[in-house]
Amino acid sequence: MACRAILVLLVVAIGGANGLTDCPTAFFNFGDSTTDTGSLENVAPGDPGLPPYGMQFFGEPSKRYAHGRVIPDFFALAFKTPLLQPYIQAGAYDFRHGVNFAVSGSTASNDSTVTPLYLPIQLNQFIRFYKTTESVKRQKGKCSPLAKFLPSKKAFENALYTIKFGGNDLPLAFLHNGSNIASGMNVIINKVIPDAMTNHENAMETLYRYGARRFLLTGLDNVGCSPNFVSQYSTFPLDDRGCLLFPRESVASWNGALVQLVERMRAKLTGASIGLFNVSAGSEEIRSNLSKFGFNPNLSTQVCCGAPGGPVDNNYNSQIKCGHPGSSVCDNVGEHIYWDGPHLTEPYQRLLAIMLLEAKYTSSGVNYTSLCNLDYSKFGDDVTFDEVYGDTCEVTFTS
């Protein structure tokens, strides 16, 4: 009896006190360019459709704002599922293991400066997708072949729902107010963050009503470190790592509000598992030990794919973007933190993905690596898309 009690406690410790001890079989993601796997590119073709984007792993432009894989890709590789396809799809689809609703440039607040597909719209897309799936599965005859490429009801209920915003919400608020930092802060504290948290809350409650029971949210890293933002505010003070000082308070306020939101939702959504990844803490571990993780400390503020000539000596030039004439790619991308300015390199994203999967720096998180015996063997730099998915029809990768 004692051994049985210990086993029960172990399962609860690994899977969470909510009793969700099995592994997710599908993933539904909401977010911005850090997790977009093609939605914006399918709507408005642009930079991610140009080389050298996608050259790592994919071997061709992959519709991602990255030179290789982003976090949802690493999740798929770890769980041995097809890559998470965007909801806005330009080719054949395979949504059996979930959908990616993330859109580059989107916000959790209601700022549609870059794209109108902010969090409330992404949520509406999920609802439309859920109802369409139900409708198709009810039909018979000629529609039945379509149904097999859609999630089952159990997949919706057993899925992991991931949400990550903020990387556009705060910078856009500052940019709207120019050099008036105090005005930007006022808008962020009194408008942007409250709107974003309200939309987060509504999204989680709605997803819960549609069967969602596993949530994994990600906080906001220091946006003041992004080379493009540093260049935009080139006359403002920097810390000893080359990061802008003024965004710190707004980032802390965003993350504090997210902590409070998650605490409320844990009390409200009975039986749900809600993890919150402190990405700032994760990044601090990496940035405090750059050499240990394979990065070159001397390149920590430098853009790999860009061009000189900007106001700051960091190889970011807003007039010559990555992939455009005049830009170039570094020879040692793995030693860089930043790929094209606002976006991280694949090695950095890989480290964050592993932290998420291991529930490191995650409050009330689930260590899926232990629970699901995850496999990181396909995470390496030398692994290619064709090697993993080339001989299967499970994944449609449209360039």
Coordinates of C-alpha atoms in Angstrom, one line a residue:
M1 CA 0.0 0.0 0.0
A2 CA 2.9 2.4 0.8
C3 CA 4.5 1.8 -2.6
R4 CA 1.2 2.5 -4.3
A5 CA 0.8 5.8 -2.4
I6 CA 4.3 6.8 -3.4
L7 CA 3.5 6.0 -7.1
V8 CA 0.3 8.1 -7.0
L9 CA 2.2 11.1 -5.5
L10 CA 4.9 10.8 -8.2
V11 CA 2.4 10.9 -11.0
V12 CA 0.7 13.9 -9.5
A13 CA 4.1 15.7 -9.0
I14 CA 5.0 15.1 -12.7
G15 CA 1.6 15.7 -14.3
G16 CA 0.3 18.4 -12.0
A17 CA -2.1 18.5 -9.2
N18 CA -5.1 18.8 -11.6
G19 CA -4.9 15.2 -12.5
L20 CA -3.9 15.7 -16.1
T21 CA -1.3 12.9 -16.2
D22 CA -1.5 11.9 -19.9
C23 CA 0.5 13.5 -22.7
P24 CA -1.0 16.1 -25.1
T25 CA -1.7 14.8 -28.6
A26 CA -2.4 18.1 -30.2
F27 CA -1.3 21.8 -29.9
F28 CA -3.1 25.0 -30.4
N29 CA -0.9 28.1 -30.4
F30 CA -1.8 31.8 -30.2
G31 CA 0.9 34.5 -30.6
D32 CA 3.0 36.7 -32.7
S33 CA 6.1 36.3 -35.0
T34 CA 8.0 34.4 -32.4
T35 CA 5.7 31.4 -33.0
D36 CA 4.2 32.1 -36.4
T37 CA 4.8 29.3 -38.8
G38 CA 3.3 30.9 -41.9
S39 CA 0.1 32.8 -41.3
L40 CA 1.3 36.3 -42.1
E41 CA 3.4 35.1 -45.1
N42 CA 0.3 33.3 -46.5
V43 CA -1.7 36.5 -46.2
A44 CA 0.9 39.0 -47.3
P45 CA 4.1 37.5 -48.7
G46 CA 7.2 39.3 -47.5
D47 CA 10.5 38.8 -45.9
P48 CA 10.0 35.2 -44.5
G49 CA 9.5 34.1 -48.1
L50 CA 13.0 35.3 -49.0
P51 CA 16.3 33.6 -48.5
P52 CA 18.2 33.4 -46.2
Y53 CA 15.1 32.8 -44.0
G54 CA 14.6 29.1 -43.5
M55 CA 18.0 28.0 -44.7
Q56 CA 18.6 26.1 -41.4
F57 CA 16.7 22.9 -41.1
F58 CA 14.3 23.6 -44.0
G59 CA 16.8 24.5 -46.7
E60 CA 14.5 27.1 -48.2
P61 CA 12.4 30.0 -47.0
S62 CA 9.9 28.6 -44.5
K63 CA 7.5 31.4 -43.9
R64 CA 9.0 31.9 -40.4
Y65 CA 10.8 35.0 -39.2
A66 CA 13.8 32.8 -38.4
H67 CA 16.8 31.3 -40.2
G68 CA 15.5 27.9 -38.9
R69 CA 13.0 26.5 -36.5
V70 CA 10.8 28.3 -34.0
I71 CA 9.5 27.0 -30.6
P72 CA 6.4 25.2 -32.0
D73 CA 8.7 23.3 -34.4
F74 CA 10.8 22.0 -31.5
F75 CA 7.6 21.0 -29.7
A76 CA 6.5 19.0 -32.7
L77 CA 9.9 17.3 -33.0
A78 CA 10.0 16.4 -29.3
F79 CA 6.5 14.9 -29.4
K80 CA 7.1 13.3 -32.8
T81 CA 4.1 15.0 -34.5
P82 CA 3.8 16.9 -37.8
L83 CA 5.0 20.5 -37.7
L84 CA 2.2 22.8 -36.5
Q85 CA 0.6 24.3 -39.6
P86 CA -0.8 27.8 -39.7
Y87 CA -4.6 28.3 -39.7
I88 CA -4.2 30.6 -42.7
Q89 CA -3.0 28.0 -45.1
A90 CA -2.0 28.3 -48.7
G91 CA -1.8 24.6 -49.5
A92 CA -3.0 21.2 -48.3
Y93 CA -3.5 20.9 -44.6
D94 CA -3.1 18.4 -41.9
F95 CA -4.6 19.7 -38.7
R96 CA -5.0 16.3 -36.8
H97 CA -2.4 17.4 -34.3
G98 CA -3.5 21.0 -33.9
V99 CA -3.4 24.5 -35.5
N100 CA -1.1 27.5 -35.2
F101 CA -3.2 30.7 -35.0
A102 CA -0.1 33.0 -34.3
V103 CA 0.4 35.9 -36.7
S104 CA 3.5 38.0 -37.0
G105 CA 3.0 41.6 -35.8
S106 CA 0.0 40.7 -33.7
T107 CA -0.8 41.9 -30.2
A108 CA -2.8 40.7 -27.2
S109 CA -4.2 44.2 -26.8
N110 CA -6.3 45.7 -29.6
D111 CA -3.5 47.4 -31.5
S112 CA -3.8 46.5 -35.1
T113 CA -1.0 48.7 -36.5
V114 CA 0.9 45.8 -38.0
T115 CA -1.9 43.3 -38.5
P116 CA -5.6 43.1 -37.6
L117 CA -5.2 39.5 -36.4
Y118 CA -4.7 40.2 -32.7
L119 CA -5.6 37.8 -29.9
P120 CA -9.4 38.3 -30.0
I121 CA -9.4 37.6 -33.8
Q122 CA -7.2 34.6 -33.3
L123 CA -9.7 33.3 -30.8
N124 CA -12.5 33.8 -33.2
Q125 CA -10.6 31.9 -35.8
F126 CA -10.2 29.0 -33.3
I127 CA -14.0 29.0 -32.7
R128 CA -14.6 29.0 -36.4
F129 CA -12.2 26.1 -36.8
Y130 CA -13.7 24.1 -34.0
K131 CA -17.2 24.5 -35.4
T132 CA -16.1 23.8 -39.0
T133 CA -14.4 20.6 -37.7
E134 CA -17.6 19.5 -36.0
S135 CA -19.6 20.2 -39.2
V136 CA -17.3 18.3 -41.5
K137 CA -17.2 15.3 -39.1
R138 CA -21.0 15.2 -39.1
Q139 CA -21.2 15.0 -42.9
K140 CA -21.0 11.8 -44.8
G141 CA -20.0 10.7 -48.3
K142 CA -17.6 12.9 -50.3
C143 CA -16.6 15.1 -47.3
S144 CA -15.4 12.1 -45.2
P145 CA -11.8 12.2 -46.7
L146 CA -11.4 15.8 -45.3
A147 CA -12.4 14.7 -41.8
K148 CA -9.4 12.5 -41.3
F149 CA -7.1 15.6 -41.5
L150 CA -9.0 17.4 -38.7
P151 CA -8.6 17.0 -34.9
S152 CA -10.8 14.6 -33.0
K153 CA -12.9 15.8 -30.1
K154 CA -10.5 14.1 -27.8
A155 CA -7.6 15.9 -29.5
F156 CA -9.2 19.3 -28.7
E157 CA -9.7 18.2 -25.1
N158 CA -6.3 16.6 -24.6
A159 CA -4.3 19.4 -26.4
L160 CA -1.8 21.9 -25.0
Y161 CA -2.9 25.5 -25.6
T162 CA 0.1 27.8 -25.8
I163 CA -0.2 31.6 -25.6
K164 CA 2.7 34.1 -26.1
F165 CA 2.2 37.9 -26.7
G166 CA 3.7 41.2 -25.7
G167 CA 6.7 41.5 -28.0
N168 CA 4.6 44.0 -30.2
D169 CA 2.2 45.4 -27.6
L170 CA 4.9 47.4 -25.7
P171 CA 7.2 48.5 -28.5
L172 CA 4.2 49.7 -30.6
A173 CA 2.9 51.8 -27.6
F174 CA 6.3 53.4 -27.2
L175 CA 6.7 54.0 -31.0
H176 CA 3.2 55.6 -31.2
N177 CA 4.4 58.2 -28.6
G178 CA 7.8 58.9 -30.2
S179 CA 10.5 60.1 -27.8
N180 CA 7.9 60.9 -25.1
I181 CA 8.7 57.8 -23.0
A182 CA 6.5 59.0 -20.1
S183 CA 3.5 59.2 -22.4
G184 CA 4.2 55.8 -23.8
M185 CA 4.5 54.3 -20.2
N186 CA 1.2 55.9 -19.3
V187 CA -0.5 54.3 -22.2
I188 CA 1.0 50.9 -21.5
I189 CA 0.1 50.9 -17.8
N190 CA -3.4 52.3 -18.2
K191 CA -4.5 51.0 -21.6
V192 CA -2.3 48.4 -23.2
I193 CA -1.7 46.0 -20.3
P194 CA -5.4 46.1 -19.0
D195 CA -6.7 45.4 -22.5
A196 CA -4.2 42.6 -23.1
M197 CA -5.0 40.9 -19.8
T198 CA -8.7 41.2 -20.5
N199 CA -8.2 39.6 -23.8
H200 CA -6.0 36.8 -22.3
E201 CA -8.7 36.1 -19.7
N202 CA -11.5 36.0 -22.3
A203 CA -9.4 33.7 -24.5
M204 CA -8.7 31.3 -21.7
E205 CA -12.3 31.2 -20.5
T206 CA -13.6 30.6 -24.1
L207 CA -11.0 27.9 -24.8
Y208 CA -12.0 26.3 -21.5
R209 CA -15.6 26.2 -22.6
Y210 CA -14.5 24.4 -25.8
G211 CA -12.7 21.7 -23.8
A212 CA -9.2 23.2 -23.2
R213 CA -7.7 22.0 -19.9
R214 CA -3.9 22.5 -20.5
F215 CA -2.6 26.0 -20.8
L216 CA 1.0 27.2 -21.1
L217 CA 1.6 30.9 -21.2
T218 CA 4.9 32.7 -21.7
G219 CA 5.8 36.0 -20.1
L220 CA 7.7 38.8 -21.8
D221 CA 11.4 39.1 -22.2
N222 CA 13.3 42.5 -22.1
V223 CA 12.2 44.1 -25.4
G224 CA 14.8 46.8 -24.8
C225 CA 17.6 44.3 -25.8
S226 CA 16.3 43.9 -29.4
P227 CA 18.8 45.5 -31.8
N228 CA 16.0 47.1 -33.9
F229 CA 14.5 48.7 -30.8
V230 CA 17.9 49.9 -29.6
S231 CA 18.5 51.4 -33.0
Q232 CA 15.1 53.2 -32.9
Y233 CA 16.0 54.8 -29.6
S234 CA 19.7 55.2 -30.2
T235 CA 20.2 58.3 -28.0
F236 CA 18.7 56.7 -24.9
P237 CA 20.8 55.2 -22.1
L238 CA 21.8 51.5 -22.2
D239 CA 22.7 49.0 -19.5
D240 CA 26.0 47.1 -19.4
R241 CA 24.6 44.5 -21.8
G242 CA 23.6 47.1 -24.4
C243 CA 19.9 47.0 -23.6
L244 CA 17.7 50.1 -23.3
L245 CA 16.9 51.0 -19.7
F246 CA 13.5 52.6 -20.1
P247 CA 11.4 49.5 -21.2
R248 CA 12.3 47.6 -18.0
E249 CA 9.4 49.0 -15.9
S250 CA 6.8 48.3 -18.6
V251 CA 8.1 44.7 -19.1
A252 CA 7.9 44.2 -15.3
S253 CA 4.4 45.6 -15.2
W254 CA 3.3 43.3 -18.1
N255 CA 4.8 40.2 -16.4
G256 CA 3.3 41.2 -13.0
A257 CA -0.1 41.5 -14.5
L258 CA 0.3 38.2 -16.2
V259 CA 1.1 36.5 -12.9
Q260 CA -2.0 38.0 -11.3
L261 CA -4.1 36.9 -14.3
V262 CA -2.8 33.3 -14.1
E263 CA -3.5 33.2 -10.4
R264 CA -7.1 34.3 -11.0
M265 CA -7.6 31.8 -13.8
R266 CA -6.3 28.9 -11.7
A267 CA -9.0 29.6 -9.2
K268 CA -11.7 30.1 -11.9
L269 CA -11.0 27.3 -14.4
T270 CA -11.6 24.2 -12.3
G271 CA -9.4 21.2 -13.2
A272 CA -7.2 23.1 -15.6
S273 CA -3.4 23.0 -15.7
I274 CA -2.1 26.6 -16.2
G275 CA 1.7 27.0 -16.5
L276 CA 3.4 30.4 -16.8
F277 CA 7.0 30.4 -18.2
N278 CA 9.2 33.2 -16.8
V279 CA 11.1 33.8 -20.0
S280 CA 13.0 36.7 -18.4
A281 CA 14.5 34.3 -15.9
G282 CA 15.3 31.8 -18.6
S283 CA 17.0 34.5 -20.7
E284 CA 18.9 35.7 -17.7
E285 CA 20.4 32.2 -17.3
I286 CA 21.4 32.2 -21.0
R287 CA 22.7 35.7 -21.1
S288 CA 24.7 35.3 -17.9
N289 CA 26.4 32.2 -19.4
L290 CA 26.7 33.0 -23.1
S291 CA 29.9 31.0 -23.7
K292 CA 28.5 28.0 -21.8
F293 CA 25.6 27.9 -24.3
G294 CA 27.8 28.4 -27.3
F295 CA 27.2 32.1 -27.9
N296 CA 29.9 34.6 -28.5
P297 CA 29.7 37.4 -25.8
N298 CA 31.2 39.8 -28.3
L299 CA 28.3 39.3 -30.6
S300 CA 25.5 39.5 -28.1
T301 CA 24.1 42.8 -29.5
Q302 CA 24.9 42.1 -33.1
V303 CA 22.4 41.1 -35.8
C304 CA 23.5 38.1 -37.9
C305 CA 21.4 38.9 -41.0
G306 CA 21.4 42.6 -41.7
A307 CA 23.6 45.5 -42.9
P308 CA 25.7 48.2 -41.3
G309 CA 24.9 51.9 -41.6
G310 CA 22.2 52.2 -38.8
P311 CA 22.5 54.6 -35.9
V312 CA 24.0 51.9 -33.7
D313 CA 26.9 49.7 -34.5
N314 CA 24.9 46.4 -34.3
N315 CA 24.5 45.5 -38.0
Y316 CA 20.9 46.5 -38.0
N317 CA 19.8 49.0 -40.7
S318 CA 16.1 49.7 -40.9
Q319 CA 16.6 50.6 -44.6
I320 CA 18.3 47.4 -45.5
K321 CA 16.4 44.4 -44.0
C322 CA 17.5 40.8 -43.9
G323 CA 17.0 39.2 -47.3
H324 CA 17.0 42.4 -49.2
P325 CA 19.7 43.8 -51.5
G326 CA 22.7 45.1 -49.5
S327 CA 22.2 42.7 -46.6
S328 CA 24.4 39.8 -45.7
V329 CA 24.5 36.8 -43.4
C330 CA 27.1 36.1 -40.8
D331 CA 29.2 32.9 -41.1
N332 CA 28.7 32.0 -37.4
V333 CA 24.9 32.3 -36.9
G334 CA 25.1 29.8 -34.0
E335 CA 27.2 32.3 -32.0
H336 CA 24.6 35.0 -32.3
I337 CA 21.5 35.7 -30.2
Y338 CA 19.7 37.8 -32.8
W339 CA 18.9 36.8 -36.3
D340 CA 17.4 39.8 -38.1
G341 CA 16.9 42.4 -35.4
P342 CA 13.7 41.6 -33.5
H343 CA 13.9 37.8 -33.9
L344 CA 16.1 35.3 -32.1
T345 CA 18.4 32.7 -33.7
E346 CA 17.5 29.0 -33.8
P347 CA 20.0 28.0 -31.1
Y348 CA 18.4 30.5 -28.7
Q349 CA 14.9 29.4 -29.5
R350 CA 16.0 25.8 -29.0
L351 CA 17.1 26.6 -25.4
L352 CA 13.8 28.3 -24.6
A353 CA 11.9 25.4 -26.1
I354 CA 13.7 22.9 -23.9
M355 CA 13.1 25.1 -20.8
L356 CA 9.4 25.2 -21.7
L357 CA 9.2 21.4 -22.2
E358 CA 11.1 20.8 -18.9
A359 CA 8.9 23.3 -17.0
K360 CA 12.0 25.2 -16.0
Y361 CA 11.2 28.7 -14.6
T362 CA 7.6 27.7 -15.0
S363 CA 5.1 28.2 -12.2
S364 CA 2.7 25.2 -11.9
G365 CA 4.2 23.8 -15.0
V366 CA 4.2 20.3 -16.3
N367 CA 7.6 18.7 -17.1
Y368 CA 6.5 17.1 -20.3
T369 CA 10.1 15.9 -20.9
S370 CA 9.7 13.5 -18.0
L371 CA 6.0 12.8 -18.3
C372 CA 6.1 12.0 -22.0
N373 CA 9.7 10.7 -22.3
L374 CA 10.4 13.3 -25.0
D375 CA 13.0 12.9 -27.6
Y376 CA 15.4 15.8 -28.4
S377 CA 17.5 13.8 -30.9
K378 CA 16.1 15.9 -33.8
F379 CA 16.9 19.2 -32.2
G380 CA 20.5 19.3 -33.6
D381 CA 21.9 21.9 -36.1
D382 CA 22.7 19.2 -38.6
V383 CA 19.1 17.8 -38.7
T384 CA 17.1 18.7 -41.8
F385 CA 13.4 18.8 -42.7
D386 CA 13.9 16.1 -45.4
E387 CA 15.6 13.8 -42.9
V388 CA 12.7 14.0 -40.4
Y389 CA 9.7 14.4 -42.7
G390 CA 10.9 13.8 -46.2
D391 CA 9.4 10.2 -46.6
T392 CA 6.0 10.9 -45.0
C393 CA 2.8 12.5 -46.1
E394 CA 2.0 13.6 -42.6
V395 CA 3.4 17.1 -43.1
T396 CA 2.8 19.4 -46.0
F397 CA 5.5 22.0 -46.1
T398 CA 4.6 24.6 -48.8
S399 CA 7.3 27.1 -49.8

